[in-house]
XYZ file of C-alpha atoms in Angstrom:
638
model
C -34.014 13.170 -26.314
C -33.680 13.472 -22.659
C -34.926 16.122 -20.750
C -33.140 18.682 -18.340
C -35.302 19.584 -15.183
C -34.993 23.072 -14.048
C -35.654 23.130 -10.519
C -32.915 20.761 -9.680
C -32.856 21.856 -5.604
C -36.004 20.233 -5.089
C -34.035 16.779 -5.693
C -32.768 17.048 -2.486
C -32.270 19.451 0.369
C -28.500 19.971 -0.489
C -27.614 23.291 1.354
C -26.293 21.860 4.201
C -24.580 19.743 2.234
C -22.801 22.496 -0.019
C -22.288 24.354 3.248
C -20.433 21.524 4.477
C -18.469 20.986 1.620
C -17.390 24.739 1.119
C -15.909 24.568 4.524
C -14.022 21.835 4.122
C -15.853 19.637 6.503
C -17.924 17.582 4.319
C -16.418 13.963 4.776
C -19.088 12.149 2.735
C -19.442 14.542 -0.637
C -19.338 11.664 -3.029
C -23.236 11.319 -1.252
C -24.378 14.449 -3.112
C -21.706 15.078 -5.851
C -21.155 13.580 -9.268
C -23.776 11.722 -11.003
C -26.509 9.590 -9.103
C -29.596 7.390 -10.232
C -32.788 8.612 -8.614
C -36.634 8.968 -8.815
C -37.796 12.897 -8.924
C -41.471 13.720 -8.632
C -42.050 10.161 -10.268
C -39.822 10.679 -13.074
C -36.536 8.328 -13.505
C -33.084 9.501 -14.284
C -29.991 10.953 -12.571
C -28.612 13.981 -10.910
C -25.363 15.483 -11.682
C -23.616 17.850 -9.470
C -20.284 19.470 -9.887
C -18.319 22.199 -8.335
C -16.978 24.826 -10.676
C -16.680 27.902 -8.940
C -14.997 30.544 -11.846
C -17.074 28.486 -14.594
C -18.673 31.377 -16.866
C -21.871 27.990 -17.265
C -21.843 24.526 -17.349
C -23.684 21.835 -19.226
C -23.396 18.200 -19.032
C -22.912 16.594 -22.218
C -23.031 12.587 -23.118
C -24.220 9.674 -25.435
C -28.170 11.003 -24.110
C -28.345 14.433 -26.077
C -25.505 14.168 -28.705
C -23.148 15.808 -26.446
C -24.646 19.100 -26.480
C -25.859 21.723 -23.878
C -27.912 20.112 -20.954
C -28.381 23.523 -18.708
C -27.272 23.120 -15.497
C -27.927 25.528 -12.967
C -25.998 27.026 -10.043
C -26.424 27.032 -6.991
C -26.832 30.251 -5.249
C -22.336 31.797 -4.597
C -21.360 28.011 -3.446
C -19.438 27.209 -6.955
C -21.811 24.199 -7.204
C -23.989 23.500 -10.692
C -26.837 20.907 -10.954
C -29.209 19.713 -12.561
C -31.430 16.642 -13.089
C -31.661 14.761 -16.873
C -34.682 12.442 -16.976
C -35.041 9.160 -18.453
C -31.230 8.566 -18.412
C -29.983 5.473 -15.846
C -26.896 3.148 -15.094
C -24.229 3.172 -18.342
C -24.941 6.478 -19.697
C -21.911 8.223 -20.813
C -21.126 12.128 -19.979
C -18.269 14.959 -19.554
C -19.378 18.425 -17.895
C -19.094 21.301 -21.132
C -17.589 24.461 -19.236
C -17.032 27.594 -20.331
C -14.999 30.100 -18.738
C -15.081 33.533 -18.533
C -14.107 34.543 -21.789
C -16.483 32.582 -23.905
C -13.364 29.248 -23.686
C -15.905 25.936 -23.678
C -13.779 22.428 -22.840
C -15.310 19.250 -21.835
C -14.105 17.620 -18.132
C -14.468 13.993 -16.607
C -16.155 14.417 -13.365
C -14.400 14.523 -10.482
C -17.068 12.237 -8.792
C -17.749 9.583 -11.163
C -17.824 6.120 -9.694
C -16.589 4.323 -13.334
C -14.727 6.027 -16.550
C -14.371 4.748 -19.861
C -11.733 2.239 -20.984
C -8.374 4.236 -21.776
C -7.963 5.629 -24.433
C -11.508 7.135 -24.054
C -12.213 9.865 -21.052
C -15.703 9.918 -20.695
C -17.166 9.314 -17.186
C -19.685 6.659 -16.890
C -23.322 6.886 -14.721
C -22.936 3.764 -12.109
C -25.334 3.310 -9.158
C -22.906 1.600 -6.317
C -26.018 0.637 -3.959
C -27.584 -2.845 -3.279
C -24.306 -5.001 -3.503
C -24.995 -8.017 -0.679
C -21.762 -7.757 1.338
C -20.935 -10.835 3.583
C -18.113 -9.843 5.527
C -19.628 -9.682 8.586
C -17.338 -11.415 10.643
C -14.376 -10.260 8.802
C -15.399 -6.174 9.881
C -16.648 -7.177 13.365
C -13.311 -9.279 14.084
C -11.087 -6.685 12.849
C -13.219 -4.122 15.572
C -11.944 -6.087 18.190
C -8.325 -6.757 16.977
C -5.144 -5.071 18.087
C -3.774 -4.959 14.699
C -0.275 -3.894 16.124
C -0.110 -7.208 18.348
C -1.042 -9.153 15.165
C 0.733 -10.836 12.360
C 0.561 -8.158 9.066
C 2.079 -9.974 5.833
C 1.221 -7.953 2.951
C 1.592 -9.087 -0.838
C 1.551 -5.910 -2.899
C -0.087 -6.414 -6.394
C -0.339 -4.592 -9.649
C -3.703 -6.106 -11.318
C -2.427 -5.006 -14.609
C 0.800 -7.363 -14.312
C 0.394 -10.610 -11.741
C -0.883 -12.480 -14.810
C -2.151 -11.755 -18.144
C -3.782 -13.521 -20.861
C -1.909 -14.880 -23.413
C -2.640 -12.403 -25.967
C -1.910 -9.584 -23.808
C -5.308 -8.648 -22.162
C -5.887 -7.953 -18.477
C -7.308 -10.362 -15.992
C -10.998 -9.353 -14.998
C -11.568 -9.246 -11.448
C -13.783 -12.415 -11.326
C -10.226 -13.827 -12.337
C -8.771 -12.494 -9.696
C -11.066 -13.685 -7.278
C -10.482 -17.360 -8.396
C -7.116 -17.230 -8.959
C -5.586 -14.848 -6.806
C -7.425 -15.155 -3.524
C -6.511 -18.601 -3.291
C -3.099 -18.046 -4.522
C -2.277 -16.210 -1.603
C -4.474 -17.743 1.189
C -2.157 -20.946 0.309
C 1.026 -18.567 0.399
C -0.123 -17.512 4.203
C 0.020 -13.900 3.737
C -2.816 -11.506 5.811
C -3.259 -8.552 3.407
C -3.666 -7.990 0.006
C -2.016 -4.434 -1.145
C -3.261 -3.361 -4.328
C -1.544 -0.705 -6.374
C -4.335 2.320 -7.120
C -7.506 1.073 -8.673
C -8.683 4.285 -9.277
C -8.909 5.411 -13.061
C -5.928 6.830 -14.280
C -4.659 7.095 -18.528
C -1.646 5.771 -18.740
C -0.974 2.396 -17.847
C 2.537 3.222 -17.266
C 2.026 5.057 -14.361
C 0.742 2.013 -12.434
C -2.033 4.258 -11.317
C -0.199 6.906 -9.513
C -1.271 9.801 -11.290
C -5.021 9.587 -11.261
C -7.909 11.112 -13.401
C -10.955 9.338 -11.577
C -10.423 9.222 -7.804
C -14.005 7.817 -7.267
C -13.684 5.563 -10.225
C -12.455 2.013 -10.189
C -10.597 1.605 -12.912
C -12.085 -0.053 -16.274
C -9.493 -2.013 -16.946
C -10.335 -4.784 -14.776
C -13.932 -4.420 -14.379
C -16.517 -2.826 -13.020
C -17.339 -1.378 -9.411
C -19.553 -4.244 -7.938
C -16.871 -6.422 -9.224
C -13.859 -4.870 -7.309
C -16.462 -4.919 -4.133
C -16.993 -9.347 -4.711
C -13.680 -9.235 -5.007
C -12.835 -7.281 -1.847
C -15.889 -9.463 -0.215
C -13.768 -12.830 -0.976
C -10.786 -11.782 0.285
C -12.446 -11.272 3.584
C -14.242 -14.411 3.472
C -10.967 -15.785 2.913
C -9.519 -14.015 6.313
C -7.432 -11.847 3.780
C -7.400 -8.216 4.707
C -7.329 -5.598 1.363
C -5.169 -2.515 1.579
C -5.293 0.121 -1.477
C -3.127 2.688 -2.581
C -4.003 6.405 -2.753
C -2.195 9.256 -3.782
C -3.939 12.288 -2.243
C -0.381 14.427 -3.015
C -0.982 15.108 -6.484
C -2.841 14.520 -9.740
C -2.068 14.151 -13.544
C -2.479 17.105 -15.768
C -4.467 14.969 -18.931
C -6.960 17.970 -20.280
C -9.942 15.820 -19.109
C -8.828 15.564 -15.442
C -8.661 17.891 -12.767
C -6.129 20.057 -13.810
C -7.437 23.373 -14.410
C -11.151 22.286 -14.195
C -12.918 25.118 -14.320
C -10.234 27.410 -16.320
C -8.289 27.981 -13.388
C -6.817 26.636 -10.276
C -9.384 24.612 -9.111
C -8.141 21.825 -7.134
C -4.712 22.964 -7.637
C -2.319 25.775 -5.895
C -2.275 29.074 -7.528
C 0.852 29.547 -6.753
C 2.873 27.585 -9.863
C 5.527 27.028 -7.280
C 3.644 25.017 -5.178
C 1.382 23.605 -7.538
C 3.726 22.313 -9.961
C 5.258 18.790 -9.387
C 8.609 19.159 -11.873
C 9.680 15.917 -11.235
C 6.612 13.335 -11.783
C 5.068 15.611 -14.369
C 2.062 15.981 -12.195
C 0.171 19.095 -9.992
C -0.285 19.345 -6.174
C -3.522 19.711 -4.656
C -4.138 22.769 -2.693
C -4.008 21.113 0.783
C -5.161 24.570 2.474
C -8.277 24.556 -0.020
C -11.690 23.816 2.039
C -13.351 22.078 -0.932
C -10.065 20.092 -1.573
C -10.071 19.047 2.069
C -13.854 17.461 1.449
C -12.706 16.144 -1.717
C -9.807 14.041 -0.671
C -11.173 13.149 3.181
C -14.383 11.787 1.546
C -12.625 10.217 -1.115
C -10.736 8.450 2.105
C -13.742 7.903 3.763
C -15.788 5.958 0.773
C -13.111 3.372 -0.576
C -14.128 2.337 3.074
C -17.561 2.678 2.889
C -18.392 1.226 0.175
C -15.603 -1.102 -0.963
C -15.068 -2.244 2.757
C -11.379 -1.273 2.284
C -9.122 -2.035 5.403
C -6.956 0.530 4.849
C -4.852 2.760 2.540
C -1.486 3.051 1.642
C -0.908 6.812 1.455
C 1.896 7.776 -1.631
C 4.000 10.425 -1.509
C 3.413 11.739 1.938
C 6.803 13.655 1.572
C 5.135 15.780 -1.447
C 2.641 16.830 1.075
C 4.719 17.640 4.153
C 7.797 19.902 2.187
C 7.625 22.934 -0.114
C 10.953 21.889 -1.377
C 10.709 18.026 -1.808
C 10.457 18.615 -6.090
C 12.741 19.747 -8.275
C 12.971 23.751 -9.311
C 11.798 26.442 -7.330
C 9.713 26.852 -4.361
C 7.907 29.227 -2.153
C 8.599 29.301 1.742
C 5.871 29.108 4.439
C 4.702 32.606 5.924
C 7.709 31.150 8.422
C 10.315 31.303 6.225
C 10.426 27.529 6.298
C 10.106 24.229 3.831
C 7.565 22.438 5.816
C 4.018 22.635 4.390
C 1.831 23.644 6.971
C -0.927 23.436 4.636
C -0.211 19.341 4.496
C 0.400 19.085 7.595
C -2.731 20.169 9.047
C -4.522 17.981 6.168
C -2.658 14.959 7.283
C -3.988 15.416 10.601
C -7.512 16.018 9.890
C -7.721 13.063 7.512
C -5.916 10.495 9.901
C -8.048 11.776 12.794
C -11.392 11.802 11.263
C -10.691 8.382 9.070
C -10.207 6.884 12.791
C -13.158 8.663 13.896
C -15.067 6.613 11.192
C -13.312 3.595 10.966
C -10.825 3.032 13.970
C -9.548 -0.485 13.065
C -8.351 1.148 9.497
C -4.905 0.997 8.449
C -3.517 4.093 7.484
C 0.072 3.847 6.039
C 2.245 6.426 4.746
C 4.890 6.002 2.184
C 7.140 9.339 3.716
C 10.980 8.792 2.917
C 12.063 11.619 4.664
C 12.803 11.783 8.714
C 9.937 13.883 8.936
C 9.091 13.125 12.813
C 6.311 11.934 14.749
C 4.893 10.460 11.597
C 2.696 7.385 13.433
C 2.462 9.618 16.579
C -1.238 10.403 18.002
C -2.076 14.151 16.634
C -1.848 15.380 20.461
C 1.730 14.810 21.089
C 2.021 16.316 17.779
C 2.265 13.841 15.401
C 0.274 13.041 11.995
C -1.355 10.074 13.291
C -0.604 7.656 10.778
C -1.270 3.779 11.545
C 2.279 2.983 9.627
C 5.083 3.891 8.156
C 6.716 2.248 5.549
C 10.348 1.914 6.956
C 12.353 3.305 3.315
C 15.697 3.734 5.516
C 16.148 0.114 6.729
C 14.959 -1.081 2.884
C 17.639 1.152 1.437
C 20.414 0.238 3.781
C 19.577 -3.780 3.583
C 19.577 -3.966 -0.038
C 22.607 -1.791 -0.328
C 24.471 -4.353 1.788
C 22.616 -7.457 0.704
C 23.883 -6.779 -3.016
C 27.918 -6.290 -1.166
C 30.184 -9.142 -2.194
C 30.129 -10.755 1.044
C 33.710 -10.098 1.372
C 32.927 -6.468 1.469
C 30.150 -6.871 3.963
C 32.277 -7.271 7.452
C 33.418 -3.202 6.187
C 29.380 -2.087 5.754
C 28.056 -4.554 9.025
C 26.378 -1.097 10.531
C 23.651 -1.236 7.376
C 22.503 -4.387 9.611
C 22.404 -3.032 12.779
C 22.095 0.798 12.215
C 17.932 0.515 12.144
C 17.939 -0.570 15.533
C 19.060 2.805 16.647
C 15.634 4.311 15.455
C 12.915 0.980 14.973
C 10.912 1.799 17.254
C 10.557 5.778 17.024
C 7.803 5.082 14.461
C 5.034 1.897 13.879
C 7.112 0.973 10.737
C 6.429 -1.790 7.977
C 9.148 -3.104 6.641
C 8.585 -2.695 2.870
C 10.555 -4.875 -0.479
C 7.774 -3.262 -3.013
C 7.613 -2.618 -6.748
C 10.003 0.569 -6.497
C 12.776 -2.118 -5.309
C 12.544 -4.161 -9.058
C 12.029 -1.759 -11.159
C 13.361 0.453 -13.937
C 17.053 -1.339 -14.223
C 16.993 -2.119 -10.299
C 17.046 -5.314 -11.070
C 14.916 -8.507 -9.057
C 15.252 -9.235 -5.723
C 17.221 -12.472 -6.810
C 19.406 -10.870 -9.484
C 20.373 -8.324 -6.957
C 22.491 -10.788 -5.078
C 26.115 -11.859 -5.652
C 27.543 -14.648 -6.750
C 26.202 -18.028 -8.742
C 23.173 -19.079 -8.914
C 23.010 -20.829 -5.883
C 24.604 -18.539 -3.684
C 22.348 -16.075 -5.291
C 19.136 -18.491 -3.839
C 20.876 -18.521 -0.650
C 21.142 -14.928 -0.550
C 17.347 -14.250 -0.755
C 16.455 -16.827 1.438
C 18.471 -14.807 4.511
C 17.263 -11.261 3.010
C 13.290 -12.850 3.427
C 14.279 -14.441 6.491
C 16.179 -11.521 8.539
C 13.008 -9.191 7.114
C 10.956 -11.657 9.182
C 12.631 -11.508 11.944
C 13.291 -7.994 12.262
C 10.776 -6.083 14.116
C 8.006 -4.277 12.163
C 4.992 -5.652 9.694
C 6.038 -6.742 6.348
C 5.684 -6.230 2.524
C 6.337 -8.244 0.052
C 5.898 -7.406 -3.834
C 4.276 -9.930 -6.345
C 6.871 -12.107 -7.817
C 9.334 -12.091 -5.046
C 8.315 -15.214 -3.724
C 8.511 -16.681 -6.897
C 12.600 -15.641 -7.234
C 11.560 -13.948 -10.429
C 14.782 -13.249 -12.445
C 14.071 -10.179 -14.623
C 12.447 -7.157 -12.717
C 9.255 -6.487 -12.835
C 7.613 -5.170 -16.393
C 3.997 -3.900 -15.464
C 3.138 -5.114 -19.381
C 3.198 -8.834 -19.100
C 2.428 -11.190 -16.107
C 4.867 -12.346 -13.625
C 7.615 -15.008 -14.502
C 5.273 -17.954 -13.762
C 7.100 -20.412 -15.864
C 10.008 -19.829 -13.915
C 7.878 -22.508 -11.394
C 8.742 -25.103 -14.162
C 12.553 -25.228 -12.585
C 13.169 -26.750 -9.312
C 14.704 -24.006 -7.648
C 11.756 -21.520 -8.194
C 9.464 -24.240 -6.612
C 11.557 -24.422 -3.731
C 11.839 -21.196 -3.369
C 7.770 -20.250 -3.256
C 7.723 -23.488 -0.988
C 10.295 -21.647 1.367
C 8.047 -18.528 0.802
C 5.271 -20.424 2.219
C 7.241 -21.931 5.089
C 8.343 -19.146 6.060
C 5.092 -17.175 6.249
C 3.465 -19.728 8.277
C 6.198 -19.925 10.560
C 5.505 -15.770 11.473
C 1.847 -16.243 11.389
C 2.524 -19.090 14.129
C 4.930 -17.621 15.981
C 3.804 -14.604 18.458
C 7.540 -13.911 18.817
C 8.107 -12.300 14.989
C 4.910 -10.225 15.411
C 3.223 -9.471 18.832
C 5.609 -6.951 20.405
C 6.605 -4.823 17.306
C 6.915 -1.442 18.627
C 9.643 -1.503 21.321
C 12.478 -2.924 22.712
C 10.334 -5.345 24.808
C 10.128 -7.076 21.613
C 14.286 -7.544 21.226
C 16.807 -9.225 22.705
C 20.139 -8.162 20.800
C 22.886 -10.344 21.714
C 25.660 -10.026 19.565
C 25.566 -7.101 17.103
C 29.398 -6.164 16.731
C 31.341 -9.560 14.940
C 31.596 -7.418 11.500
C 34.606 -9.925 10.939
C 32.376 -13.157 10.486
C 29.639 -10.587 9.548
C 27.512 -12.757 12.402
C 24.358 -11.349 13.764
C 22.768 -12.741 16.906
C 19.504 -11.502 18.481
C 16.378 -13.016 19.978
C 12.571 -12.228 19.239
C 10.107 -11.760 22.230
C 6.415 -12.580 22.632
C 4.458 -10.722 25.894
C 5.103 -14.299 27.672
C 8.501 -15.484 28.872
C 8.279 -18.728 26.945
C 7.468 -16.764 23.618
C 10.879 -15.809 21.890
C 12.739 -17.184 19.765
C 17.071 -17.281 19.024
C 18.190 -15.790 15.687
C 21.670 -16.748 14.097
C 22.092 -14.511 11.213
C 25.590 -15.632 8.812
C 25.904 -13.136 6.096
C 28.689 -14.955 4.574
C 29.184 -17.896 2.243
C 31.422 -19.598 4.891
C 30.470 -22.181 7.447
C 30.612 -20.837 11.105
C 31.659 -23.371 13.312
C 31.262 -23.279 17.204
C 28.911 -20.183 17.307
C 27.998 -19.494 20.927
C 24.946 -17.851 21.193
C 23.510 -16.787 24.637
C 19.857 -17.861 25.839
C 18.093 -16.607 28.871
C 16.955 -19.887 30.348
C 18.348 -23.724 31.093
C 17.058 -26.342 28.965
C 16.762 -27.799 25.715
C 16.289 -25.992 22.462
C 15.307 -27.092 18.951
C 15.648 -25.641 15.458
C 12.696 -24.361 13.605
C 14.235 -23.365 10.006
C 17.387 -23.641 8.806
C 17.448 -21.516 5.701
C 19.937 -23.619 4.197
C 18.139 -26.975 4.038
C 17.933 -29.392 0.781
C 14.062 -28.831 0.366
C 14.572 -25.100 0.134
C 17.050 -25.143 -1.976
C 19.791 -25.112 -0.070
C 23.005 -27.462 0.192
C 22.229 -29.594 3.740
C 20.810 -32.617 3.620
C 20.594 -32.482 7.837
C 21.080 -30.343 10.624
C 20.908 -30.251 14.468
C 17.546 -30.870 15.539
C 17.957 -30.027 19.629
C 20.376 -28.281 21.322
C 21.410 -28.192 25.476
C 22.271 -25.457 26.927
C 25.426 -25.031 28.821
C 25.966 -23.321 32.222
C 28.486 -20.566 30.999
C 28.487 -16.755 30.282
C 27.603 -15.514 27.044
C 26.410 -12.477 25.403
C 25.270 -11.210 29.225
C 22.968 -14.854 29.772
C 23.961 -17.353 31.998
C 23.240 -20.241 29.591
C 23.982 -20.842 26.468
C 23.926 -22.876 23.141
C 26.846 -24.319 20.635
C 25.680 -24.021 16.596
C 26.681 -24.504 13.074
C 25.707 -21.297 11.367
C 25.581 -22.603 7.454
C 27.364 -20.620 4.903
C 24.651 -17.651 3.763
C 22.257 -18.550 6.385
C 19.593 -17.597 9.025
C 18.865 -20.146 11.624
C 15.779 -19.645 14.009
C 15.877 -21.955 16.923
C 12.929 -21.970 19.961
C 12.869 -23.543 23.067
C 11.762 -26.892 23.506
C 12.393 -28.117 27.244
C 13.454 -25.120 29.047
C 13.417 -24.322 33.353
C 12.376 -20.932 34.659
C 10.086 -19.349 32.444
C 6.175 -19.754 33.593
């Protein structure tokens, strides 16, 4: 049987470290804490730390001493028990026995493991996460150097558990992944990958939003060194990787967090703060010191040593109100519903993530108007990269699923979200909330037959490209996938048997290259330099005209937006120089599935007054339709 040391300190010098984390300003903890392989005075095995501060004693238990009472040993009034069990290595399987105060003993999943056992099974799982041979070299040092708001950002959101499966119902393994999926979407054109949480979490029908294992990539796909190849590919491939994080809140399953030492431990003590009534879930403590080490390092080491580009921060509003659940709630010593306690977290984790890693993307997922959300922490704000833009996704969808007749009555959900675009760095999200849960897909949510219904999506995708802000996209909406999404099986692939679909993901890819190419859609996203609205008031024709701008005069490009199903004739729309024009997509063409066989290749301008230019054009705006149309031979602009 393996041995326990007893003079675990001399492992390391760890009181700075413990210092550091019991203050809240440890941003690397993971370094120290949970399990790790090492070599003490010649002998093999690994050390486990864990902080347990009201824990009567704790032992670690696991497959090495029939889950029984390994001592560990604490470490002075920090909370913090260690110890160091010899001849153990890589695979061995252990939970932390604590007993509480009054004689209670339960066993807990550490908080720090870097792998867990397969669901149904809790046990953490000894993994050493050094020596992988990264060769993203050029991927990190490029992305130094970039402006990532004056670049193209064309995320494809993915569930692992559900973009294919095997046909007896098992999950793709990340080596899978990495040939299948990488080239899947380097051929679709998109930039990013967004991957819903990989962290462990029980229940795969939480899609990994209420997490047990916040250092632990999940089991289900693999193991850690295989989620870091497959992050490595994706760069190698030009492909950025984005994970969600939930750093709001945390399941209450007996082996996680919840309660970890007998009492709040992560977790508010107050039950009306801690409690989240609606998700079934508890709040972290956001004014806790160790919790602020916890989560910041947690931040700071998918980055380290996954080489994540970013994360996509859930339910930011759960952090920043007292009031956002359901049931009752405790004011702030102002009297108000903001939580200050969140607040100031937000900060500090947005400003010290950028200290680390300042070409990261950090997005939040806030639908609230909570203000200043992508503002710089000195005017105020919580310093967020991104915001996912919830309001315009809301108010397009509503009117996108109108009966167009309706529409011309509801024309201000178009053109309300350029009242407020630009007061945040928004991404413009169509994600897995959207086609879900009886929403319905993307394509089902549209009126009409089924080939209005084709024509509707194709205007939705197109107008979301054209509209300032970065873009998401969720798996299986560039397929035209008619059922919504079920996170149990794979995505409706053999829809791609029927013409329509294939013209459809062909569209997809058309029109992703087209914004990658085009400096217009993406390189002034974050004020009105960017836009050029020319006609935003014909609700009767339920017409939309506005141009796209690029930092040079020759880089924009004329958008004809018909929301109807009826041909426009004789549209005037205004240009701002002389010369001749051509059409870049016509949403409405035969090879996207669409009814025209042709369409106006070049337009002249003419010499007259319209929409406050002095030149303009003469189009056809097809029935359910967005034409994009750039210039070609034009006088004036250098």
């Amino acid at each position: 049987m393996a041995k326990t040391k007893e003079d675990p300190k001399k492992v390391q010098n760890t009181e700075f470290n413990h210092y550091l984390f019991n203050t809240g300003e440890h941003i690397r903890s993971y370094e120290f804490m949970g399990a790790h392989v090492i070599e003490f005075e010649g002998k093999k095995g690994v050390q486990f730390t864990v902080w347990a501060p009201n824990a009567q004693s704790v032992f670690i238990a696991g497959d090495f001493n029939d889950w029984g009472y390994g001592e560990m040993f604490p470490q002075g009034t920090t909370g913090i028990w260690t110890a160091f069990v010899e001849g153990i290595g890589e695979d061995a399987i252990y939970k932390y026995r604590i007993r509480r105060h009054d004689g209670f003993e339960f066993l807990k999943a550490d908080p720090y493991a870097f792998y867990s056992e397969l669901r149904p099974k809790t046990a953490s799982v000894v993994k050493d996460l050094t020596g992988f041979k990264w060769e993203d070299g050029t991927w990190r040092a490029k992305n130094k150097r970039k402006n990532l708001d004056a670049n193209p950002m064309n995320i494809y959101e993915v569930h692992l558990g559900s973009w294919k499966r095997h046909w007896d119902g098992k999950f793709f393994n990340f080596q899978q992944y990495i040939e299948e999926l990488i080239p899947y979407v380097k051929d679709l054109g998109y930039t990013h990958i967004e991957l819903l949480p990989v962290m462990e979490h029980p229940l795969d029908d939480s899609w990994g939003y209420q997490i047990t294992g916040y250092y632990s990539v999940t089991s289900r796909y693999g193991e850690p060194k295989e989620l870091m190849q497959f992050i490595n590919e994706c760069h190698k491939q030009d492909i950025g990787v984005i994970l969600d994080w939930v750093p709001a809140h945390f399941c209450r399953d007996s082996h996680g967090l919840y309660l970890f030492d007998g009492t709040p431990t992560y977790e508010y003590q107050d039950p009306n703060k801690a409690s989240n009534n609606r998700w079934g879930t508890t709040h972290f403590d956001y004014g806790k010191p160790q919790v602020h080490s916890f989560i910041i390092s947690n931040a700071i080491f998918w980055m380290d040593m996954f080489h994540a580009d970013g994360l996509r921060v859930d339910a930011v509003s759960a952090m920043l109100y007292l009031d956002y659940d359901d049931g009752p709630w405790t004011p702030n010593i102002y009297g108000g519903n903001t939580n200050l306690e969140g607040v100031a977290l937000l900060k500090k984790l947005n400003t010290l993530v950028k200290q680390e890693y300042p070409a990261a993307l950090m997005i939040a997922e806030e639908s609230t108007a909570f203000p200043l959300i992508t503002h710089d922490v000195d005017s105020g704000g919580l310093a967020f990269t991104h915001k996912w833009n919830m309001g315009w996704m809301n108010d397009i969808l509503r009117y996108f699923e109108l009966d167009p007749i309706y529409r011309k009555n509801h024309h201000n959900l178009i053109t309300f979200s350029f009242m407020y675009i630009f007061n945040e760095n928004f991404i413009l999200p169509m994600s897995h909330d959207e086609v879900v849960h009886g929403k319905k897909s993307l394509l089902n949510k549209m009126p009409g037959d089924e080939h209005m219904k084709f024509q509707g999506l194709r205007t939705l995708m197109t107008y979301m490209m054209c509209h300032p802000g970065k873009k998401v996209n969720f798996m299986g909406n560039e397929i035209a996938q008619w059922m919504e999404w079920r996170f149990r099986e794979g995505l409706e692939w053999i829809g791609l048997k029927y013409e329509m679909h294939q013209k459809h993901q062909y569209f997809m890819k058309e029109l992703n290259s087209l914004y990658k190419n085009h400096k217009a859609l993406y390189e002034i996203d974050d004020s009105y330099d960017g836009i050029d609205i020319l006609d935003a008031d014909n609700k009767n024709e339920s017409l939309f005209t506005f141009i796209r701008k690029g930092k040079q005069p020759r880089d924009f490009l004329v958008v004809v937006c018909n929301f109807t199903p009826v041909q426009r004739d004789h549209v005037k729309v205004g240009v701002p120089f002389e010369g001749q024009y051509e059409e870049l997509l016509n949403t409405e063409l035969k090879e996207y599935g669409g009814a025209w066989e042709y369409s106006e290749k070049t337009f002249n301008t003419v010499e007259e007054q319209v929409n406050g230019k002095d030149f303009s054009l003469e189009v056809i705006a097809p029935p359910l339709s967005v034409l994009i149309i750039k210039p070609k031979r034009i006088k004036g602009a250098k």
